[in-house]
Amino acid sequence: MRLRIAAVGRLGARTPEAALIDDYLNRFTQTGRALGLGPASIAEVEDRKGGGKAAEAALLSRQIPEGAALIALDERGRLISSPDFAAALARFRDQGRPEAVCLIGGADGLDPALRDRADLVLSFGAMVWPHMLVRVMLAEQLYRAATILAGGPYHRA
């Protein structure tokens, strides 16, 4: 099952966040290959016309292939453990989903209609995080999920 992070906004290629994201997604792809997970990629969209959440949702929707599992990151989402996140990814894979798409909205969040389409709505806590850090945290959790499923030592319960 391929994995895509579809996010509103552009992250510079030479930023510290980009280096961390690349590292974690490469680790995810290497670890996940034997598990039927990966490769992982990022798709960035940008609403240059200022159409708000609805326009961003339209752009994000173009990044969702037929049959993909949708994971939305939203402050109103569920707080789950890393092993539960790993189990959700495994469940989507085992259902035969060709891809899982993790959605990260713009500064005002995801359009409710797009969020409501998600198979899983997650929150990284009650605090507000910059979108670029959310990408890093998500990439790390993807790698952690792959190591949990592989039985590796990275995650210590």
PDB file of C-alpha atoms in Angstrom, residues 39-121:
ATOM      1  CA  PRO A  39       6.715   3.943  -0.923  1.00  0.00           C
ATOM      2  CA  ALA A  40       5.770   7.195   0.766  1.00  0.00           C
ATOM      3  CA  SER A  41       5.527  10.544  -0.980  1.00  0.00           C
ATOM      4  CA  ILE A  42       4.375  14.116  -0.403  1.00  0.00           C
ATOM      5  CA  ALA A  43       1.983  16.060  -2.604  1.00  0.00           C
ATOM      6  CA  GLU A  44       1.808  19.792  -1.905  1.00  0.00           C
ATOM      7  CA  VAL A  45      -1.081  21.928  -3.105  1.00  0.00           C
ATOM      8  CA  GLU A  46      -1.516  25.658  -2.943  1.00  0.00           C
ATOM      9  CA  ASP A  47      -4.637  27.771  -3.350  1.00  0.00           C
ATOM     10  CA  ARG A  48      -3.230  30.832  -5.084  1.00  0.00           C
ATOM     11  CA  LYS A  49      -6.645  32.397  -5.633  1.00  0.00           C
ATOM     12  CA  GLY A  50      -7.547  32.602  -1.947  1.00  0.00           C
ATOM     13  CA  GLY A  51     -10.666  30.462  -2.171  1.00  0.00           C
ATOM     14  CA  GLY A  52     -10.428  29.248   1.427  1.00  0.00           C
ATOM     15  CA  LYS A  53     -11.083  25.789   2.791  1.00  0.00           C
ATOM     16  CA  ALA A  54     -13.413  24.740  -0.030  1.00  0.00           C
ATOM     17  CA  ALA A  55     -10.806  25.561  -2.687  1.00  0.00           C
ATOM     18  CA  GLU A  56      -8.100  23.801  -0.680  1.00  0.00           C
ATOM     19  CA  ALA A  57     -10.375  20.760  -0.345  1.00  0.00           C
ATOM     20  CA  ALA A  58     -10.833  20.664  -4.122  1.00  0.00           C
ATOM     21  CA  LEU A  59      -7.059  20.718  -4.613  1.00  0.00           C
ATOM     22  CA  LEU A  60      -6.497  18.042  -1.957  1.00  0.00           C
ATOM     23  CA  SER A  61      -9.252  15.872  -3.457  1.00  0.00           C
ATOM     24  CA  ARG A  62      -7.266  15.660  -6.688  1.00  0.00           C
ATOM     25  CA  GLN A  63      -4.550  13.881  -4.698  1.00  0.00           C
ATOM     26  CA  ILE A  64      -6.872  11.088  -3.570  1.00  0.00           C
ATOM     27  CA  PRO A  65      -6.848   8.089  -5.899  1.00  0.00           C
ATOM     28  CA  GLU A  66      -9.844   5.772  -6.229  1.00  0.00           C
ATOM     29  CA  GLY A  67     -10.075   3.333  -3.315  1.00  0.00           C
ATOM     30  CA  ALA A  68      -7.565   5.134  -1.119  1.00  0.00           C
ATOM     31  CA  ALA A  69      -7.922   5.150   2.643  1.00  0.00           C
ATOM     32  CA  LEU A  70      -8.196   8.713   3.948  1.00  0.00           C
ATOM     33  CA  ILE A  71      -6.531   9.832   7.156  1.00  0.00           C
ATOM     34  CA  ALA A  72      -7.331  13.430   8.063  1.00  0.00           C
ATOM     35  CA  LEU A  73      -5.300  15.374  10.593  1.00  0.00           C
ATOM     36  CA  ASP A  74      -7.606  17.696  12.472  1.00  0.00           C
ATOM     37  CA  GLU A  75      -7.746  19.208  15.949  1.00  0.00           C
ATOM     38  CA  ARG A  76     -11.175  17.601  16.416  1.00  0.00           C
ATOM     39  CA  GLY A  77      -9.788  14.158  15.604  1.00  0.00           C
ATOM     40  CA  ARG A  78      -9.152  11.184  17.846  1.00  0.00           C
ATOM     41  CA  LEU A  79      -6.102  10.863  20.038  1.00  0.00           C
ATOM     42  CA  ILE A  80      -4.713   7.377  19.491  1.00  0.00           C
ATOM     43  CA  SER A  81      -1.528   5.578  20.451  1.00  0.00           C
ATOM     44  CA  SER A  82       1.270   4.778  18.033  1.00  0.00           C
ATOM     45  CA  PRO A  83       0.436   1.028  18.131  1.00  0.00           C
ATOM     46  CA  ASP A  84      -3.202   1.860  17.325  1.00  0.00           C
ATOM     47  CA  PHE A  85      -2.063   3.996  14.390  1.00  0.00           C
ATOM     48  CA  ALA A  86       0.119   1.122  13.165  1.00  0.00           C
ATOM     49  CA  ALA A  87      -2.871  -1.228  13.459  1.00  0.00           C
ATOM     50  CA  ALA A  88      -5.021   1.180  11.416  1.00  0.00           C
ATOM     51  CA  LEU A  89      -2.427   1.259   8.628  1.00  0.00           C
ATOM     52  CA  ALA A  90      -2.221  -2.533   8.676  1.00  0.00           C
ATOM     53  CA  ARG A  91      -6.017  -2.758   8.531  1.00  0.00           C
ATOM     54  CA  PHE A  92      -6.162  -0.481   5.475  1.00  0.00           C
ATOM     55  CA  ARG A  93      -3.408  -2.548   3.824  1.00  0.00           C
ATOM     56  CA  ASP A  94      -5.158  -5.804   4.645  1.00  0.00           C
ATOM     57  CA  GLN A  95      -8.415  -4.464   3.196  1.00  0.00           C
ATOM     58  CA  GLY A  96      -6.575  -4.187  -0.112  1.00  0.00           C
ATOM     59  CA  ARG A  97      -6.485  -0.411  -0.207  1.00  0.00           C
ATOM     60  CA  PRO A  98      -3.981   0.594  -2.899  1.00  0.00           C
ATOM     61  CA  GLU A  99      -2.987   3.774  -1.109  1.00  0.00           C
ATOM     62  CA  ALA A 100      -3.477   5.687   2.124  1.00  0.00           C
ATOM     63  CA  VAL A 101      -3.603   9.472   1.866  1.00  0.00           C
ATOM     64  CA  CYS A 102      -2.937  11.613   4.935  1.00  0.00           C
ATOM     65  CA  LEU A 103      -4.560  15.026   4.598  1.00  0.00           C
ATOM     66  CA  ILE A 104      -3.167  18.183   6.187  1.00  0.00           C
ATOM     67  CA  GLY A 105      -5.230  21.311   5.617  1.00  0.00           C
ATOM     68  CA  GLY A 106      -4.204  24.939   5.454  1.00  0.00           C
ATOM     69  CA  ALA A 107      -4.058  27.537   8.209  1.00  0.00           C
ATOM     70  CA  ASP A 108      -7.820  27.280   8.811  1.00  0.00           C
ATOM     71  CA  GLY A 109      -7.867  23.473   8.783  1.00  0.00           C
ATOM     72  CA  LEU A 110      -9.694  21.035   6.528  1.00  0.00           C
ATOM     73  CA  ASP A 111     -13.020  21.705   4.907  1.00  0.00           C
ATOM     74  CA  PRO A 112     -15.661  19.796   6.943  1.00  0.00           C
ATOM     75  CA  ALA A 113     -16.942  17.971   3.841  1.00  0.00           C
ATOM     76  CA  LEU A 114     -13.466  16.578   3.135  1.00  0.00           C
ATOM     77  CA  ARG A 115     -12.841  15.744   6.791  1.00  0.00           C
ATOM     78  CA  ASP A 116     -16.155  13.857   6.899  1.00  0.00           C
ATOM     79  CA  ARG A 117     -14.982  11.620   4.023  1.00  0.00           C
ATOM     80  CA  ALA A 118     -12.006  10.388   6.045  1.00  0.00           C
ATOM     81  CA  ASP A 119     -11.749   6.818   7.264  1.00  0.00           C
ATOM     82  CA  LEU A 120      -9.776   8.056  10.260  1.00  0.00           C
ATOM     83  CA  VAL A 121      -9.567  11.566  11.731  1.00  0.00           C
TER      84      VAL A 121
END
